[in-house]
Tab-separated table of C-alpha atoms (C1' of nucleotides) in Angstrom:
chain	number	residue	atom	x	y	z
E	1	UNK	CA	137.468	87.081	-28.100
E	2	UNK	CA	134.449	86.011	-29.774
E	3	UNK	CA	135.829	84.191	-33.099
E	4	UNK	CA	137.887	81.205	-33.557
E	5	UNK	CA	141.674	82.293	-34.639
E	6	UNK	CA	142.599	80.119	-37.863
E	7	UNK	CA	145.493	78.098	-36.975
E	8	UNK	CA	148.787	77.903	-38.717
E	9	UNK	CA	147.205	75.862	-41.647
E	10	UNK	CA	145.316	78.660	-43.202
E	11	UNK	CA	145.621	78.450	-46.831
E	12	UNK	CA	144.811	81.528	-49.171
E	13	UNK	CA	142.505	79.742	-50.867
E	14	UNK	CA	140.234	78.975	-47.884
E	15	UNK	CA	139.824	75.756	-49.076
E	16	UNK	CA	141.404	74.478	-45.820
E	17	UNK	CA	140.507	77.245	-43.782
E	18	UNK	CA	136.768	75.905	-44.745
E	19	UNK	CA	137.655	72.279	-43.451
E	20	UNK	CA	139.578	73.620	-40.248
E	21	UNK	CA	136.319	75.653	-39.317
E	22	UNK	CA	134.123	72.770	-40.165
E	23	UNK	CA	135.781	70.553	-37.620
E	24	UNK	CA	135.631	73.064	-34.973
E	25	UNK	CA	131.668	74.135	-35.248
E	26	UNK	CA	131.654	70.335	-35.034
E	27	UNK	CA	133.922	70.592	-32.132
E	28	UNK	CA	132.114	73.036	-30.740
E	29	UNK	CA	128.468	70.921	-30.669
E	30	UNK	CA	129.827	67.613	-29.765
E	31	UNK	CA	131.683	68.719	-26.663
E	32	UNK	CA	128.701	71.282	-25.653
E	33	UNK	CA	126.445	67.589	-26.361
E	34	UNK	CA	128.786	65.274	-24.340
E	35	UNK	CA	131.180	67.170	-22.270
E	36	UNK	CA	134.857	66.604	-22.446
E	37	UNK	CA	135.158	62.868	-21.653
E	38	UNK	CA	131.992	61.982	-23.511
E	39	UNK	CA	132.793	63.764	-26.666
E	40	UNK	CA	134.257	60.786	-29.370
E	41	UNK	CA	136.589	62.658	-32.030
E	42	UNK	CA	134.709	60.131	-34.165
E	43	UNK	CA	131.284	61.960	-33.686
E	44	UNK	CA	132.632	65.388	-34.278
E	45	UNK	CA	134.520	64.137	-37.414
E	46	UNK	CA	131.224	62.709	-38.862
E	47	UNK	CA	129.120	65.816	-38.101
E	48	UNK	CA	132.071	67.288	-40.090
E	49	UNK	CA	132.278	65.549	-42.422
E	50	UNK	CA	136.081	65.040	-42.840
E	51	UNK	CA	137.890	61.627	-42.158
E	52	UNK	CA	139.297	61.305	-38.726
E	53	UNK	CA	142.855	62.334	-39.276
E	54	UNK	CA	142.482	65.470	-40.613
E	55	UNK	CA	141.055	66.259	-36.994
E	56	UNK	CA	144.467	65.660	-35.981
E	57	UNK	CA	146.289	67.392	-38.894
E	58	UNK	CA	144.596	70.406	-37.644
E	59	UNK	CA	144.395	70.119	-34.158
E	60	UNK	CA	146.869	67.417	-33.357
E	61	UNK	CA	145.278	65.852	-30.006
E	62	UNK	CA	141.965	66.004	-28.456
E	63	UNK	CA	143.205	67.752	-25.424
E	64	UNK	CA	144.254	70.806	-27.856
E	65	UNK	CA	140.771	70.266	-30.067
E	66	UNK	CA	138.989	70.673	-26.575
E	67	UNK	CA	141.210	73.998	-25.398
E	68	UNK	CA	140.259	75.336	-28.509
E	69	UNK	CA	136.462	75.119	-27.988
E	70	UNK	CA	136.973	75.880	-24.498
E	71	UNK	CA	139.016	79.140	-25.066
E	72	UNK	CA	136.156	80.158	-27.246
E	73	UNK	CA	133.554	79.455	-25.850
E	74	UNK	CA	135.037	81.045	-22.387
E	75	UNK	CA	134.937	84.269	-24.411
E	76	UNK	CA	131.456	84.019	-25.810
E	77	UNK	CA	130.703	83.580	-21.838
E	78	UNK	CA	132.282	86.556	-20.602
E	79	UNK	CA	130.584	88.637	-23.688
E	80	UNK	CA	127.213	87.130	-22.599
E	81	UNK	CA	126.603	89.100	-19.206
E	82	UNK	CA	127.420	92.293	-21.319
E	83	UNK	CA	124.723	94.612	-20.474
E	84	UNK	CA	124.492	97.855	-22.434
E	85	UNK	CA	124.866	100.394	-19.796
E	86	UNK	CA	122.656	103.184	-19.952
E	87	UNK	CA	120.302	104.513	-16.915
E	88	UNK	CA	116.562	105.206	-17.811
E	89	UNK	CA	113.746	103.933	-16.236
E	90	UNK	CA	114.283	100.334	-14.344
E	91	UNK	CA	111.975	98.423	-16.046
E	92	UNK	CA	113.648	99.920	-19.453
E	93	UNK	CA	117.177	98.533	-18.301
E	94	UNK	CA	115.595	94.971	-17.020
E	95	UNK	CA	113.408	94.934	-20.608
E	96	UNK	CA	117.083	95.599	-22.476
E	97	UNK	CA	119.145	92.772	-20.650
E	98	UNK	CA	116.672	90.406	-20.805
E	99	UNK	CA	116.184	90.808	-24.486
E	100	UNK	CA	119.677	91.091	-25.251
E	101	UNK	CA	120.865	87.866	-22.615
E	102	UNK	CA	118.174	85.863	-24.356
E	103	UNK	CA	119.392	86.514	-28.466
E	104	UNK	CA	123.323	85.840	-26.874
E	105	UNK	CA	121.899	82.582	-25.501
E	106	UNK	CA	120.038	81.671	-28.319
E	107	UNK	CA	123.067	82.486	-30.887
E	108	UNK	CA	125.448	80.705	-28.610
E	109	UNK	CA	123.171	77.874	-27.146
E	110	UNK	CA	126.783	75.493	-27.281
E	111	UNK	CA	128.550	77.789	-24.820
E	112	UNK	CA	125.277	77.569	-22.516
E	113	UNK	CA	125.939	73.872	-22.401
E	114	UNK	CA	129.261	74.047	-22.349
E	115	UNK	CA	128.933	76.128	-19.320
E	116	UNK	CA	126.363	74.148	-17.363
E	117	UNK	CA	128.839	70.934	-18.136
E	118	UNK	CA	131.505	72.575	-16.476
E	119	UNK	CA	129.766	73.425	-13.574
E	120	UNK	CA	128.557	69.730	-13.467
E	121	UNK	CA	131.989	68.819	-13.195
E	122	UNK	CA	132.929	70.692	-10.580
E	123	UNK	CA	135.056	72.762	-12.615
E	124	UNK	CA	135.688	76.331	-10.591
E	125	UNK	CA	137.231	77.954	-13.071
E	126	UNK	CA	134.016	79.774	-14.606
E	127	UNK	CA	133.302	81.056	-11.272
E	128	UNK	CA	136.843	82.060	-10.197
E	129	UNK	CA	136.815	83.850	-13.807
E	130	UNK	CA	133.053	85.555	-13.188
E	131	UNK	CA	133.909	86.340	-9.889
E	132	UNK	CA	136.925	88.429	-10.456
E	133	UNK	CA	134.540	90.190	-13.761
E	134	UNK	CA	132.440	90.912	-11.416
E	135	UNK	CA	134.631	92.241	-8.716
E	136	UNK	CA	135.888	94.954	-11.411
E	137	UNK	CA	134.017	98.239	-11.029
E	138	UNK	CA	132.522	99.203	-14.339
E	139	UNK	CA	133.076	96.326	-15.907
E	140	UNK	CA	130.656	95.391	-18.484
E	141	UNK	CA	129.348	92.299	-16.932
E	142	UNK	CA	128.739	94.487	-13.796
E	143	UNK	CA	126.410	96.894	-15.198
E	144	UNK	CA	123.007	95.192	-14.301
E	145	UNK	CA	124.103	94.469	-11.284
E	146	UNK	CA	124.857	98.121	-10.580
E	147	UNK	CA	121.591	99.388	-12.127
E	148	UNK	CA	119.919	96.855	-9.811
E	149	UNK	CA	121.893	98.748	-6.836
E	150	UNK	CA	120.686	102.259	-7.912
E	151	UNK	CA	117.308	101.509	-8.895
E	152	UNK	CA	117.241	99.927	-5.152
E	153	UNK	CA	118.582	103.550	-3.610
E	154	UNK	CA	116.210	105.287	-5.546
E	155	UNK	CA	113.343	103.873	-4.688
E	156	UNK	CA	112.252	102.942	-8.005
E	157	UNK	CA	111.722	98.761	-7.389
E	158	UNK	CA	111.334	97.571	-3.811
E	159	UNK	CA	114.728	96.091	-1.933
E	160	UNK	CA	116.046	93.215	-3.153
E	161	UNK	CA	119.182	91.225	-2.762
E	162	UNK	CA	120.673	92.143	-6.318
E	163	UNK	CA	122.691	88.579	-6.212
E	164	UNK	CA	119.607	86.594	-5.830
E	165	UNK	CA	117.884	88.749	-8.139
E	166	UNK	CA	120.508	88.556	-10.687
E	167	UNK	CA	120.506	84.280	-10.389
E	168	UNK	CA	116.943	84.626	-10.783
E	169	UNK	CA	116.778	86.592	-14.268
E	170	UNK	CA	119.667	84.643	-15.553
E	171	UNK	CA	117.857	81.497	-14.713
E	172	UNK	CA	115.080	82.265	-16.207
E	173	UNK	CA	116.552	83.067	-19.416
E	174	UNK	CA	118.682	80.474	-19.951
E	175	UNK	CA	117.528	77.237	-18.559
E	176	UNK	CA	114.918	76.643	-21.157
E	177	UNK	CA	117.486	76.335	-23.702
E	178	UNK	CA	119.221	73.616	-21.591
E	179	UNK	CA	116.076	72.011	-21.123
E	180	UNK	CA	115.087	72.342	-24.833
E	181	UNK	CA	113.860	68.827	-25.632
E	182	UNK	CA	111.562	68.613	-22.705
E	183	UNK	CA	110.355	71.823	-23.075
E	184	UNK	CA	109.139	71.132	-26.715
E	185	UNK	CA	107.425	67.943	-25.552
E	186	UNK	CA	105.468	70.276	-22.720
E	187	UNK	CA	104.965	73.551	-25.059
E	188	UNK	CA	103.799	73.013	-28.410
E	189	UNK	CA	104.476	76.364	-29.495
E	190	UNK	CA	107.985	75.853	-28.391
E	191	UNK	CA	108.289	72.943	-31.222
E	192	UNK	CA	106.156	75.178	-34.083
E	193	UNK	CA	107.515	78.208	-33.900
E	194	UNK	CA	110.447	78.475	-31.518
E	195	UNK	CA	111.430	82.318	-32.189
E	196	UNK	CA	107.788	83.053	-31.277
E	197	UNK	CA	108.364	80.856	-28.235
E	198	UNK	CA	111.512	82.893	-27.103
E	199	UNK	CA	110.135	86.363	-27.862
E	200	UNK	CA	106.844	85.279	-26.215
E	201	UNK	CA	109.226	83.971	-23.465
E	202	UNK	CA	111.055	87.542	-22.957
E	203	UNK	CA	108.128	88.818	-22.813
E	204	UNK	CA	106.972	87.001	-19.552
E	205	UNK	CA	109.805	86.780	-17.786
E	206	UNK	CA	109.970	90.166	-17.818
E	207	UNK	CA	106.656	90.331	-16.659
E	208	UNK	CA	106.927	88.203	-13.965
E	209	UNK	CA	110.309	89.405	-12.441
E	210	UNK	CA	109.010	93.081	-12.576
E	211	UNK	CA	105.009	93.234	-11.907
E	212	UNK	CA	104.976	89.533	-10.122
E	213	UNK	CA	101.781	87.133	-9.838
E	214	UNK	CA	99.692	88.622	-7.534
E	215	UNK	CA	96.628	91.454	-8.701
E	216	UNK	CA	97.386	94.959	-8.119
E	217	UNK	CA	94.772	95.443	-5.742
E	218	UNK	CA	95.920	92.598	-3.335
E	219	UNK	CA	99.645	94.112	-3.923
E	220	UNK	CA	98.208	98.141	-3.269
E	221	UNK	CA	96.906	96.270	0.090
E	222	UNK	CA	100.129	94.525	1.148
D	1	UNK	CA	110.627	54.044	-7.169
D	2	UNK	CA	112.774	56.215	-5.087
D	3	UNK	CA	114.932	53.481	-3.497
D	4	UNK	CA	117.513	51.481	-5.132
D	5	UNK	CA	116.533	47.808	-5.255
D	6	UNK	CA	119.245	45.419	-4.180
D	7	UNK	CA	119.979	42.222	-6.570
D	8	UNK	CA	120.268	39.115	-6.361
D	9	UNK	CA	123.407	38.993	-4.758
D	10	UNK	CA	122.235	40.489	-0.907
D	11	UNK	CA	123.603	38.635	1.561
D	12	UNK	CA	121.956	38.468	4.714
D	13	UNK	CA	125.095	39.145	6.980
D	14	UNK	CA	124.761	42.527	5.118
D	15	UNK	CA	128.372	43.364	4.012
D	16	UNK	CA	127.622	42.542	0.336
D	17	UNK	CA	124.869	44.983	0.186
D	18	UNK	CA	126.697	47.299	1.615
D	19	UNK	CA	129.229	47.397	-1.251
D	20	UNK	CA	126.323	47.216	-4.368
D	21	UNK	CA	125.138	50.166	-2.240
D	22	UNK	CA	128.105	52.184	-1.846
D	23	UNK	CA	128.738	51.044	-5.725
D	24	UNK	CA	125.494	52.054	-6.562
D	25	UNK	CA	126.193	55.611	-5.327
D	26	UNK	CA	129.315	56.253	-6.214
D	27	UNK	CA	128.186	55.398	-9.526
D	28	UNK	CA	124.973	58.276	-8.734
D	29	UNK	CA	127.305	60.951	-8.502
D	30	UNK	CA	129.689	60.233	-10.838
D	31	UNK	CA	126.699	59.349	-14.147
D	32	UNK	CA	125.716	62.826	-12.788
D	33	UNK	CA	129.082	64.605	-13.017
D	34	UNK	CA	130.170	63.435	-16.106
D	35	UNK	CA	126.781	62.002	-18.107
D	36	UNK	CA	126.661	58.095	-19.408
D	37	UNK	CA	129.448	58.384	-21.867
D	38	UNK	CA	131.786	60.627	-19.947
D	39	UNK	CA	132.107	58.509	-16.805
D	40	UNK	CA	134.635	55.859	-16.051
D	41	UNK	CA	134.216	52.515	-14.894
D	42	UNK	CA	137.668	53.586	-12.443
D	43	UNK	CA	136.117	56.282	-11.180
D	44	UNK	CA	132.886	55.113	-10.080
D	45	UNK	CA	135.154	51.789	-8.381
D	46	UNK	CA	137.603	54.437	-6.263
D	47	UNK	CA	134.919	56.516	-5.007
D	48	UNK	CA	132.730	53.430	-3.790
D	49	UNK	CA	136.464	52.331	-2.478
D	50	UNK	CA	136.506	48.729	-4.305
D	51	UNK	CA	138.278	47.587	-7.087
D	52	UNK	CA	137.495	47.872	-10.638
D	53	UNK	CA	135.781	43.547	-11.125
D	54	UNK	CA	133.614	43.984	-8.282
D	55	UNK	CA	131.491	46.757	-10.207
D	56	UNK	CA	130.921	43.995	-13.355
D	57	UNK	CA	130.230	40.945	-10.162
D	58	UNK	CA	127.384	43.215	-9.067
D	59	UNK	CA	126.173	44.626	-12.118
D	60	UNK	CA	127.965	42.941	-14.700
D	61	UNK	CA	128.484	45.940	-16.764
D	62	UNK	CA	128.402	49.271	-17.362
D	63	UNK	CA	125.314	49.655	-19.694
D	64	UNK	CA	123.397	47.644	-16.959
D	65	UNK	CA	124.790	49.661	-14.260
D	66	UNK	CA	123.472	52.726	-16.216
D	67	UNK	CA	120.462	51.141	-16.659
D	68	UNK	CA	119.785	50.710	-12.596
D	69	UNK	CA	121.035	54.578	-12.057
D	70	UNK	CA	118.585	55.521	-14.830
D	71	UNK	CA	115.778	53.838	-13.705
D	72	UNK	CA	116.332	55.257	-9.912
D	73	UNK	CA	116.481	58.589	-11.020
D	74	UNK	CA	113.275	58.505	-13.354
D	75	UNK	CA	111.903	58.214	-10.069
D	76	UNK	CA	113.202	60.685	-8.103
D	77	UNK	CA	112.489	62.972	-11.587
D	78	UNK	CA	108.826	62.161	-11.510
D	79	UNK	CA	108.701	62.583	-7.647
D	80	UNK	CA	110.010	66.032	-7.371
D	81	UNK	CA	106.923	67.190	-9.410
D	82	UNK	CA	104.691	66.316	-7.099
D	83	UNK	CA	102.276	68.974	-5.493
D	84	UNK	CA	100.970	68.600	-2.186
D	85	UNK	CA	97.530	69.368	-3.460
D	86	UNK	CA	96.234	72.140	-1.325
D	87	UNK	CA	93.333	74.997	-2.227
D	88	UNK	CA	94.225	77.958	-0.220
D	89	UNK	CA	95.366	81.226	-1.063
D	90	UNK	CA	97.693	81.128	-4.631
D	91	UNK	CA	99.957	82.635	-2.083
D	92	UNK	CA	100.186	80.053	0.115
D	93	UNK	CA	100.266	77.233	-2.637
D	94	UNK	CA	103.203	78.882	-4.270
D	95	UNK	CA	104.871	78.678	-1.328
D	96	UNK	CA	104.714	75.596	-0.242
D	97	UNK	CA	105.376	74.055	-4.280
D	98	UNK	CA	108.767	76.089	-3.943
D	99	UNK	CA	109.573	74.876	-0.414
D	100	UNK	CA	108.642	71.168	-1.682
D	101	UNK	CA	110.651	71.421	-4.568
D	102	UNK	CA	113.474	72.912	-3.664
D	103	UNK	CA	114.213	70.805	-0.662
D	104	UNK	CA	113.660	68.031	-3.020
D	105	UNK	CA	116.094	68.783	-5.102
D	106	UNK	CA	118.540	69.543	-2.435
D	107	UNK	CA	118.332	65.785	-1.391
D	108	UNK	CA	118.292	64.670	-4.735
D	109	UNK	CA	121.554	67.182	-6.432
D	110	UNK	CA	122.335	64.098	-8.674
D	111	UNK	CA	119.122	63.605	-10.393
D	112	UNK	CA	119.136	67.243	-11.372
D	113	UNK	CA	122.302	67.116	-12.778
D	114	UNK	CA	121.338	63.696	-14.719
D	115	UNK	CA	118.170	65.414	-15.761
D	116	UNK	CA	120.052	68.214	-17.368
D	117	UNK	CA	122.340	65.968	-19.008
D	118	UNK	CA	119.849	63.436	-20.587
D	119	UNK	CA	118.694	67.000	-22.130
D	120	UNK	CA	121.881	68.345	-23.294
D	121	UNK	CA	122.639	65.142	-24.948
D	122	UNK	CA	119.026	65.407	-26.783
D	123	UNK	CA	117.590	62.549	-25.292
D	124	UNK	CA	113.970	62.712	-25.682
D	125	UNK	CA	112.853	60.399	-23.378
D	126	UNK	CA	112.264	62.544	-19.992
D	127	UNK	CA	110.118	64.925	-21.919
D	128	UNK	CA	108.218	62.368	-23.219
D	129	UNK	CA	107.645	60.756	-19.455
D	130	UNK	CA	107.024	64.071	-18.530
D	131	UNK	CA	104.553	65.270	-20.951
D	132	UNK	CA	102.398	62.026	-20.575
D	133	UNK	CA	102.494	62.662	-16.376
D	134	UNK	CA	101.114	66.433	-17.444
D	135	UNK	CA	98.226	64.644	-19.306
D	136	UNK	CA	96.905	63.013	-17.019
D	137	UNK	CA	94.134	64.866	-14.936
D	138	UNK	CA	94.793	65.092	-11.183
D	139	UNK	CA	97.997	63.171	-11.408
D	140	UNK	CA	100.574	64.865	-8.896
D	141	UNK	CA	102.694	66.432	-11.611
D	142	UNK	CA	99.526	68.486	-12.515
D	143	UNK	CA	98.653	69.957	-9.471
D	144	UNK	CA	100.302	72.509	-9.061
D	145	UNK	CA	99.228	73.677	-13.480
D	146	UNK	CA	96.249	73.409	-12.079
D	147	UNK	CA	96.285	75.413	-8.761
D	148	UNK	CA	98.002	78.380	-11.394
D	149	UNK	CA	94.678	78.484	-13.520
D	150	UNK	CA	92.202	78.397	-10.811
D	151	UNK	CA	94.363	80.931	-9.624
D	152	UNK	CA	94.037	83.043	-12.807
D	153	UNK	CA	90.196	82.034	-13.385
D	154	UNK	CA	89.266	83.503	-10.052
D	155	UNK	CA	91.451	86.552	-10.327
D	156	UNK	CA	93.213	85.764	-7.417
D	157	UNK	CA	96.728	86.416	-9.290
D	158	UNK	CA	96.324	88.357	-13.078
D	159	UNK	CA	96.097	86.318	-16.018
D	160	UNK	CA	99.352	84.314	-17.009
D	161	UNK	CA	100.777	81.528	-19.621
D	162	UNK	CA	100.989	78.818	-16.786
D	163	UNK	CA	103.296	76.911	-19.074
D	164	UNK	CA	104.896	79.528	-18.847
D	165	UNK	CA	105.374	80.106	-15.341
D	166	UNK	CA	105.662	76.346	-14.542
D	167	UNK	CA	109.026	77.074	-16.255
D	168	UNK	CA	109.698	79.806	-15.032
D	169	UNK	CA	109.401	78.674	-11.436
D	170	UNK	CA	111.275	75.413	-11.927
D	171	UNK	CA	114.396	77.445	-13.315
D	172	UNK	CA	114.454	79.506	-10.759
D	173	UNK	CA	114.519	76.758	-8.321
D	174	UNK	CA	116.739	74.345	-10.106
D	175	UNK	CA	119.098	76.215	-12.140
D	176	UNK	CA	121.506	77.102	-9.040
D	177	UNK	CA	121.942	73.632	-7.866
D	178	UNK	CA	123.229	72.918	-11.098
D	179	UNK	CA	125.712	75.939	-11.483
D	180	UNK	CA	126.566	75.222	-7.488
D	181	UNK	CA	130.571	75.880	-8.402
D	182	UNK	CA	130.056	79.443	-9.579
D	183	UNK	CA	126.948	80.361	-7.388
D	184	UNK	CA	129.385	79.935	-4.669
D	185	UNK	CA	132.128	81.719	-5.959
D	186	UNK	CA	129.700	84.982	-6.471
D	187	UNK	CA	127.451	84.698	-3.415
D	188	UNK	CA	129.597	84.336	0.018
D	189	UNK	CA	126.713	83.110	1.867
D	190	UNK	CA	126.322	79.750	-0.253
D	191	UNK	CA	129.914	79.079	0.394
D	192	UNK	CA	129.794	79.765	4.310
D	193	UNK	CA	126.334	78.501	4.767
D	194	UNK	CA	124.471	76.628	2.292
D	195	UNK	CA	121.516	75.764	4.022
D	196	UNK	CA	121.002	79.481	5.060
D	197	UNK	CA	121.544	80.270	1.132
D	198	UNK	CA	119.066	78.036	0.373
D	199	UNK	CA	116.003	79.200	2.410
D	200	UNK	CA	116.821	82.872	1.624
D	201	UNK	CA	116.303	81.713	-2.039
D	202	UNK	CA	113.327	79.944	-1.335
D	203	UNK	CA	112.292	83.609	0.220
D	204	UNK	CA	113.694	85.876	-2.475
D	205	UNK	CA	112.288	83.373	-5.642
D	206	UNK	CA	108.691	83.768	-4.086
D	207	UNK	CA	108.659	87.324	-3.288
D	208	UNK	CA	109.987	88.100	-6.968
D	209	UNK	CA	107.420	85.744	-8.779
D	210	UNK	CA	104.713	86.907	-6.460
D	211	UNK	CA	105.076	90.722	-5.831
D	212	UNK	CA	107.552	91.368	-8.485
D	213	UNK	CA	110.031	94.327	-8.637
D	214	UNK	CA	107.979	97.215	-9.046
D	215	UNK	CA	107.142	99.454	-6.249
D	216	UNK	CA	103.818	99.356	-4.912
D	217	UNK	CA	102.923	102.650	-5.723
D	218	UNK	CA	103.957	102.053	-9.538
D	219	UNK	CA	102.005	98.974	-9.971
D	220	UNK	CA	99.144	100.869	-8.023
D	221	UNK	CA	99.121	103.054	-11.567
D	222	UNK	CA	99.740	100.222	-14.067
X	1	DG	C1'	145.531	68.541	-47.651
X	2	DT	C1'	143.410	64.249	-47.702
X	3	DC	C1'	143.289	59.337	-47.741
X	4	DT	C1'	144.550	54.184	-46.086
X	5	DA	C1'	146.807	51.519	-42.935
X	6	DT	C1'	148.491	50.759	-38.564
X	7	DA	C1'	150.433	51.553	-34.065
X	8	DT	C1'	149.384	52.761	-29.177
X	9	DC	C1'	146.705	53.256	-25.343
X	10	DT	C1'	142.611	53.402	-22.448
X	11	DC	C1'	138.638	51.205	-20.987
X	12	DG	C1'	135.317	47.594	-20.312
X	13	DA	C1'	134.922	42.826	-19.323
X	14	DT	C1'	136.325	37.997	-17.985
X	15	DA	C1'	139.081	34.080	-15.846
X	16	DG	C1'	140.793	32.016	-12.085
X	17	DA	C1'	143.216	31.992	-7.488
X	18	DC	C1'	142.080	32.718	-2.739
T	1	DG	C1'	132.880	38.135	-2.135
T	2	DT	C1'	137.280	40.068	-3.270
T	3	DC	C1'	141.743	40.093	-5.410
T	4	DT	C1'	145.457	39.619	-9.473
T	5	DA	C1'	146.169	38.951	-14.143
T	6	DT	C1'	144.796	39.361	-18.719
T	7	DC	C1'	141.966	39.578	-22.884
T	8	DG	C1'	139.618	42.166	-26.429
T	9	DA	C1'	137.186	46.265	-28.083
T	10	DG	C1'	137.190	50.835	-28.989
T	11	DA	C1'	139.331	55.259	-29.019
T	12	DT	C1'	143.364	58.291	-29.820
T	13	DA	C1'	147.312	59.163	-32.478
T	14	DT	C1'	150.892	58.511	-36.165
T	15	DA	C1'	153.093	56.909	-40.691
T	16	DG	C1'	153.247	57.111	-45.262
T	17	DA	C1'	151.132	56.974	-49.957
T	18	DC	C1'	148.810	60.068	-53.082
DNA sequence: GTCTATATCTCGATAGAC
DNA sequence: GTCTATCGAGATATAGAC
């Protein structure tokens, strides 16, 4: 579940169904800005551009507004640990999740906040909800984790602790977006040309994560 | 700054500055749960244990209360960047940055979690701070830049973006603190034993960043 | 479906007794 | 320095005209 369902206003003439959409993209930024609590239904009807009733016409309360955005956004999170599954060469299958976490977190940089805010919280229910993903065999969000596993037995990386390993490449591709506005102020490529900045910054995680820092005579040695 | 300065209303038989204190963190943790907007005035009061007027007799209210939180964590922000400038082996200066910063982080949870949510809100004003400290040469923030392109110059690691890596490095010791509910929900030893969790991450985020994934043998050919 | 006006409630802040 | 009581502002929610 990737898309917001239209309510029971929908009108054929998508006049409203425009206006009920543009209140929850607003939705959608406010709470990923300010959490729950902090979000004002004033703020997300001025980004809208609607007067503040309508809010409720649509969505009645803010507690329904905010299950909503959180049922969507809970889907775009699931979706995001997707990894196409296929089994060439490790550094092919690292390369492919890493370029396709990376465009999910950059198309849905509110559910990465939205996410982190929960977690803030102290809200288990993203983990309870991973966890059992995870705990599925096959399950799409389990398929790096298994390629991790085989390319482990095969003797194609070195061992690793695929859990830590996974935290690691996850971190590394998403905390920049949470971190966007110091980030610009310390990269100026980040602020000109940010696409540039993420490809650029693909491209070096992967690096990193797969050949490491040190020179491949001193790693030959070791 | 690291400490929180007492006001004007320490008394010397020490029971009043006992309660600003325990106000003061209560009202850490709970700025750092829920971000400026999102926290309660009632909340803050029951975990510090004391009713709701005594908050507004010590700080008289909440913006001011903010304020003092702010202004203690700025400190602890620019702290945690600090290098314990050392010119050994890149090895051995990697390792000690991630053992710094990652135990200071684990004493200072709270000011990771404000950090992330004066970013998430847009507020521009860390990255500013920031990017002035990463000016300045020799200031502690820099040290450890600085260590990555002697590093590079001497060909003691191969040639990286040390922006770059800076961020790459700080993510992957941050970014789990932060997402502490679901880490723990995935990884059985951060539930049963943190601090065990915590040094084997220390372990695994060097050997990754410094050896990488690749097999000896592979790199050997690259 | 959208607006104006207003009711209701939560939260921040103050007054005053002790 | 701490409590009870209360005020006033700001936020959510509803009523009713158009």
């Amino acid at each position: 579940m990737t898309t917001h369902e239209t309510g029971s206003h929908a009108a054929p003439d998508s006049e409203a169904a425009d206006t009920e959409a543009r209140i929850f993209e607003a939705a959608l930024r406010v709470f990923a800005r300010k959490g729950k609590d902090g979000a004002r239904l004033q703020e997300i009807a001025d980004e809208a551009g609607i007067h503040r009733p309508l809010l409720h016409y649509y969505f009645r309360t803010k507690q329904k507004l905010y299950e909503a955005v959180a049922a969507h956004m809970f889907g775009q999170f699931l979706d995001s640990f997707d990894a196409p599954s296929h089994d060439g060469p490790f550094a092919d299958v690292l390369r492919a999740f890493i370029d396709h976490y990376v465009d999910n977190i950059r198309e849905h940089q509110n559910m990465a906040k939205w996410m982190v805010a929960e977690n803030m919280a102290g809200n288990p229910f993203l983990g309870e909800r991973l966890a059992a993903a995870f705990e599925t065999e096959g399950s799409p969000q389990r398929h790096m984790e298994e390629a991790i596993l085989r390319a482990t037995e095969r003797g194609e990386i070195r061992p690793v602790n695929q859990k830590q390993l996974m935290l690691t490449i996850v971190s590394a591709c998403v905390f920049f977006f949470i971190q966007l506005p110091t980030v610009k102020m310390l990269n100026p490529l980040a602020r000109d040309d940010f696409d540039a900045f993420v490809e650029a910054r693909k491209e070096h995680v992967f690096e990193v994560i797969y050949y490491g820092l040190a020179s491949r005579e001193e790693v030959a040695d070791a």
